[in-house]
PDB file of C-alpha atoms in Angstrom:
ATOM      1  CA  MET D   1      -0.037  -0.003   0.020  1.00 51.00           C
ATOM      2  CA  ASN D   2       2.784   2.474   0.855  1.00 71.00           C
ATOM      3  CA  SER D   3       4.356   2.102  -2.553  1.00 90.00           C
ATOM      4  CA  GLN D   4       0.997   3.032  -4.150  1.00 92.00           C
ATOM      5  CA  ILE D   5       0.736   6.085  -1.819  1.00 94.00           C
ATOM      6  CA  ASP D   6       4.275   7.076  -2.972  1.00 95.00           C
ATOM      7  CA  ILE D   7       3.317   6.701  -6.616  1.00 96.00           C
ATOM      8  CA  TYR D   8       0.188   8.844  -6.096  1.00 98.00           C
ATOM      9  CA  THR D   9       1.940  11.495  -3.950  1.00 97.00           C
ATOM     10  CA  ASN D  10       4.760  11.726  -6.556  1.00 97.00           C
ATOM     11  CA  LEU D  11       2.133  12.454  -9.180  1.00 98.00           C
ATOM     12  CA  LEU D  12       0.556  15.044  -6.914  1.00 98.00           C
ATOM     13  CA  LEU D  13       4.003  16.657  -6.491  1.00 97.00           C
ATOM     14  CA  LYS D  14       4.452  16.769 -10.335  1.00 98.00           C
ATOM     15  CA  LEU D  15       1.039  18.347 -10.764  1.00 98.00           C
ATOM     16  CA  SER D  16       1.566  20.821  -7.943  1.00 97.00           C
ATOM     17  CA  LYS D  17       4.831  21.977  -9.546  1.00 96.00           C
ATOM     18  CA  LYS D  18       2.916  22.452 -12.785  1.00 96.00           C
ATOM     19  CA  ALA D  19       0.368  24.561 -11.002  1.00 96.00           C
ATOM     20  CA  LEU D  20       3.141  26.639  -9.408  1.00 93.00           C
ATOM     21  CA  ALA D  21       4.769  27.215 -12.803  1.00 93.00           C
ATOM     22  CA  LEU D  22       1.372  28.523 -14.056  1.00 94.00           C
ATOM     23  CA  GLY D  23       1.163  30.959 -11.156  1.00 92.00           C
ATOM     24  CA  GLU D  24      -1.529  28.964  -9.353  1.00 94.00           C
ATOM     25  CA  LEU D  25      -1.397  27.774  -5.764  1.00 95.00           C
ATOM     26  CA  PRO D  26       0.555  24.464  -5.865  1.00 96.00           C
ATOM     27  CA  ILE D  27      -2.421  22.323  -5.145  1.00 97.00           C
ATOM     28  CA  SER D  28      -3.390  19.127  -7.001  1.00 98.00           C
ATOM     29  CA  ALA D  29      -5.784  16.273  -6.711  1.00 98.00           C
ATOM     30  CA  ILE D  30      -6.275  12.868  -8.365  1.00 98.00           C
ATOM     31  CA  ILE D  31      -9.016  10.343  -8.290  1.00 98.00           C
ATOM     32  CA  VAL D  32      -7.985   6.655  -8.326  1.00 98.00           C
ATOM     33  CA  ASP D  33      -9.705   3.434  -8.969  1.00 97.00           C
ATOM     34  CA  PRO D  34      -8.204   1.462  -6.065  1.00 96.00           C
ATOM     35  CA  VAL D  35      -9.029  -1.949  -7.591  1.00 96.00           C
ATOM     36  CA  ASN D  36      -7.236  -1.372 -10.881  1.00 95.00           C
ATOM     37  CA  LYS D  37      -4.778   1.179  -9.322  1.00 95.00           C
ATOM     38  CA  LYS D  38      -5.593   3.465 -12.220  1.00 96.00           C
ATOM     39  CA  VAL D  39      -5.668   7.230 -12.037  1.00 98.00           C
ATOM     40  CA  ILE D  40      -8.916   8.335 -13.640  1.00 97.00           C
ATOM     41  CA  SER D  41      -8.624  12.080 -13.043  1.00 98.00           C
ATOM     42  CA  ALA D  42      -5.677  14.355 -12.353  1.00 98.00           C
ATOM     43  CA  CYS D  43      -6.184  18.130 -11.870  1.00 98.00           C
ATOM     44  CA  ILE D  44      -4.694  21.248 -10.457  1.00 98.00           C
ATOM     45  CA  ASN D  45      -6.169  24.437  -8.958  1.00 96.00           C
ATOM     46  CA  GLN D  46      -7.499  26.816 -11.620  1.00 96.00           C
ATOM     47  CA  THR D  47      -8.579  29.574  -9.284  1.00 95.00           C
ATOM     48  CA  LYS D  48      -7.055  32.367 -11.393  1.00 92.00           C
ATOM     49  CA  LYS D  49      -9.896  31.616 -13.857  1.00 90.00           C
ATOM     50  CA  ASN D  50     -12.591  30.966 -11.304  1.00 96.00           C
ATOM     51  CA  PRO D  51     -12.423  31.017  -7.545  1.00 96.00           C
ATOM     52  CA  ILE D  52     -14.316  27.708  -7.074  1.00 96.00           C
ATOM     53  CA  LEU D  53     -12.064  25.677  -9.474  1.00 97.00           C
ATOM     54  CA  HIS D  54     -10.139  24.020  -6.655  1.00 98.00           C
ATOM     55  CA  ALA D  55      -8.118  20.940  -7.717  1.00 98.00           C
ATOM     56  CA  GLU D  56     -10.526  18.579  -5.812  1.00 98.00           C
ATOM     57  CA  ILE D  57     -13.550  20.115  -7.576  1.00 98.00           C
ATOM     58  CA  ASN D  58     -11.857  19.860 -10.934  1.00 98.00           C
ATOM     59  CA  ALA D  59     -10.935  16.225 -10.291  1.00 98.00           C
ATOM     60  CA  ILE D  60     -14.411  15.304  -9.129  1.00 98.00           C
ATOM     61  CA  LEU D  61     -16.079  16.939 -12.201  1.00 98.00           C
ATOM     62  CA  LYS D  62     -13.697  15.188 -14.543  1.00 98.00           C
ATOM     63  CA  ALA D  63     -14.130  11.826 -12.922  1.00 98.00           C
ATOM     64  CA  LEU D  64     -17.957  12.145 -12.893  1.00 98.00           C
ATOM     65  CA  LYS D  65     -17.882  12.970 -16.563  1.00 97.00           C
ATOM     66  CA  LEU D  66     -15.473  10.096 -17.406  1.00 97.00           C
ATOM     67  CA  THR D  67     -17.492   7.521 -15.468  1.00 96.00           C
ATOM     68  CA  ASN D  68     -20.825   8.937 -16.609  1.00 97.00           C
ATOM     69  CA  SER D  69     -22.013   8.734 -13.016  1.00 95.00           C
ATOM     70  CA  LYS D  70     -23.229  10.999 -10.292  1.00 93.00           C
ATOM     71  CA  ARG D  71     -21.354   9.095  -7.556  1.00 96.00           C
ATOM     72  CA  LEU D  72     -17.714   8.106  -7.040  1.00 98.00           C
ATOM     73  CA  ASP D  73     -18.254   5.589  -4.263  1.00 96.00           C
ATOM     74  CA  LYS D  74     -15.778   3.151  -5.678  1.00 97.00           C
ATOM     75  CA  PHE D  75     -12.960   5.748  -5.948  1.00 98.00           C
ATOM     76  CA  ASP D  76     -10.332   7.398  -3.774  1.00 98.00           C
ATOM     77  CA  LEU D  77      -9.224  11.011  -3.767  1.00 98.00           C
ATOM     78  CA  TYR D  78      -5.618  11.985  -3.196  1.00 98.00           C
ATOM     79  CA  CYS D  79      -4.806  15.676  -2.745  1.00 98.00           C
ATOM     80  CA  SER D  80      -1.746  17.734  -1.881  1.00 98.00           C
ATOM     81  CA  LEU D  81      -3.581  19.911   0.658  1.00 97.00           C
ATOM     82  CA  GLU D  82      -6.382  19.255   3.120  1.00 97.00           C
ATOM     83  CA  PRO D  83      -9.643  19.921   1.364  1.00 97.00           C
ATOM     84  CA  CYS D  84     -11.480  23.117   2.329  1.00 96.00           C
ATOM     85  CA  ALA D  85     -15.073  23.075   3.485  1.00 93.00           C
ATOM     86  CA  MET D  86     -16.417  23.608  -0.033  1.00 94.00           C
ATOM     87  CA  CYS D  87     -14.341  20.608  -1.312  1.00 96.00           C
ATOM     88  CA  ALA D  88     -15.227  18.532   1.735  1.00 94.00           C
ATOM     89  CA  SER D  89     -18.886  18.991   0.927  1.00 93.00           C
ATOM     90  CA  ALA D  90     -18.336  18.117  -2.736  1.00 95.00           C
ATOM     91  CA  ILE D  91     -16.353  15.017  -1.666  1.00 96.00           C
ATOM     92  CA  SER D  92     -19.303  13.958   0.564  1.00 94.00           C
ATOM     93  CA  LEU D  93     -21.964  14.590  -2.093  1.00 94.00           C
ATOM     94  CA  SER D  94     -19.991  12.638  -4.692  1.00 96.00           C
ATOM     95  CA  ARG D  95     -19.612   9.823  -2.142  1.00 96.00           C
ATOM     96  CA  ILE D  96     -15.871   9.426  -2.582  1.00 97.00           C
ATOM     97  CA  ARG D  97     -14.787   6.323  -0.639  1.00 97.00           C
ATOM     98  CA  ARG D  98     -11.432   7.490   0.875  1.00 97.00           C
ATOM     99  CA  VAL D  99      -9.514  10.723   1.006  1.00 97.00           C
ATOM    100  CA  TYR D 100      -5.695  10.991   1.367  1.00 98.00           C
ATOM    101  CA  PHE D 101      -4.142  14.386   1.785  1.00 98.00           C
ATOM    102  CA  CYS D 102      -0.510  15.319   2.145  1.00 97.00           C
ATOM    103  CA  LEU D 103      -0.481  18.599   4.058  1.00 96.00           C
ATOM    104  CA  GLU D 104      -2.806  19.994   6.682  1.00 96.00           C
ATOM    105  CA  ASP D 105      -4.484  23.367   5.942  1.00 95.00           C
ATOM    106  CA  LYS D 106      -4.471  24.904   9.382  1.00 92.00           C
ATOM    107  CA  LYS D 107      -6.425  28.016   8.128  1.00 91.00           C
ATOM    108  CA  SER D 108      -9.002  26.713   5.745  1.00 91.00           C
ATOM    109  CA  GLY D 109      -9.122  22.946   6.076  1.00 93.00           C
ATOM    110  CA  GLY D 110     -12.437  21.104   6.172  1.00 92.00           C
ATOM    111  CA  PHE D 111     -11.390  17.828   7.664  1.00 93.00           C
ATOM    112  CA  ILE D 112      -9.161  18.202  10.675  1.00 93.00           C
ATOM    113  CA  ASN D 113      -8.802  21.995  10.782  1.00 91.00           C
ATOM    114  CA  GLY D 114     -11.084  24.973  10.223  1.00 86.00           C
ATOM    115  CA  PRO D 115     -14.768  24.096  10.395  1.00 86.00           C
ATOM    116  CA  LYS D 116     -14.046  20.323  10.368  1.00 85.00           C
ATOM    117  CA  LEU D 117     -17.035  19.941   8.061  1.00 82.00           C
ATOM    118  CA  ILE D 118     -16.351  16.241   7.579  1.00 80.00           C
ATOM    119  CA  TYR D 119     -17.465  15.622  11.171  1.00 80.00           C
ATOM    120  CA  SER D 120     -20.774  17.491  10.680  1.00 82.00           C
ATOM    121  CA  ASN D 121     -23.998  15.521  11.162  1.00 82.00           C
ATOM    122  CA  ASN D 122     -25.362  17.289   8.117  1.00 81.00           C
ATOM    123  CA  LEU D 123     -23.146  15.397   5.697  1.00 81.00           C
ATOM    124  CA  HIS D 124     -24.718  12.285   4.334  1.00 81.00           C
ATOM    125  CA  HIS D 125     -21.537  10.529   3.556  1.00 89.00           C
ATOM    126  CA  LYS D 126     -18.281  10.652   5.584  1.00 90.00           C
ATOM    127  CA  PRO D 127     -15.324   9.176   3.737  1.00 93.00           C
ATOM    128  CA  LYS D 128     -12.426   7.566   5.606  1.00 93.00           C
ATOM    129  CA  PHE D 129      -9.470   9.840   5.432  1.00 95.00           C
ATOM    130  CA  TYR D 130      -5.684   9.703   5.965  1.00 96.00           C
ATOM    131  CA  TYR D 131      -3.139  12.424   6.008  1.00 96.00           C
ATOM    132  CA  GLY D 132       0.510  13.403   6.547  1.00 95.00           C
ATOM    133  CA  PHE D 133       2.229  12.254   3.404  1.00 95.00           C
ATOM    134  CA  LYS D 134       5.408  14.087   2.325  1.00 95.00           C
ATOM    135  CA  GLU D 135       4.245  17.130   4.328  1.00 95.00           C
ATOM    136  CA  ASN D 136       7.563  18.957   4.227  1.00 95.00           C
ATOM    137  CA  ILE D 137       7.850  18.805   0.440  1.00 96.00           C
ATOM    138  CA  PHE D 138       4.354  20.167  -0.058  1.00 96.00           C
ATOM    139  CA  LEU D 139       4.839  22.764   2.686  1.00 95.00           C
ATOM    140  CA  ASP D 140       7.985  24.033   0.889  1.00 95.00           C
ATOM    141  CA  LEU D 141       5.977  24.370  -2.363  1.00 94.00           C
ATOM    142  CA  MET D 142       3.337  26.482  -0.545  1.00 94.00           C
ATOM    143  CA  LYS D 143       5.956  28.667   1.143  1.00 93.00           C
ATOM    144  CA  ASN D 144       7.719  29.219  -2.224  1.00 90.00           C
ATOM    145  CA  PHE D 145       4.410  30.234  -3.794  1.00 91.00           C
ATOM    146  CA  PHE D 146       3.626  32.832  -1.131  1.00 90.00           C
ATOM    147  CA  LYS D 147       7.269  34.057  -1.036  1.00 87.00           C
ATOM    148  CA  LYS D 148       7.179  34.722  -4.786  1.00 83.00           C
ATOM    149  CA  LYS D 149       3.759  36.399  -4.407  1.00 80.00           C
ATOM    150  CA  ARG D 150       5.107  38.794  -1.763  1.00 84.00           C
ATOM    151  CA  ASN D 151       8.190  39.755  -3.820  1.00 78.00           C
TER     152      ASN D 151
END
C-alpha cells in the first residue's frame, strides 16, 4: 500500500509543480480506482480563472464525466492539501470512498482543521481519510508560492 501512496503523492507533486509554474497555488488532486490502481482524473487548482475551481472540484467533475455517473463511491481521492469546507462538501456529495491528503491546511481545512465539516452531522457521507504524506515537500511548495507572491 505504501508504494501506491508514494506513486500517487509523486504524481501530486508533479502536478503541484505544474500549478506553481502557471502561477496557481501548488495544489493538486487525483481520483484513483483502487481496484485497478488506475488514475482516472488528475487536476490542479485553476482559481485564477474561477475561485471555485479547486483541484478537488476539478478532479471530481472530470471523474464524474469520465465515469458517466453522479457518484464516485468506488474511488479514492488523493490531494496535496487538506480539502477546504467547499471541497469537503463536494467530496461527501459525490460519495468518494477514501481521501488521502499530504499537508494540513491549518487555516481553511475542512477535515481536521477549520470548520471540520467532515464531522458534521449534516453530511450524508463521511469518507475515511488519511493524511500526513510528504508534508515537508508540499509545505515548501506552498511557502515558495507565497514568497514569490510577496516579492
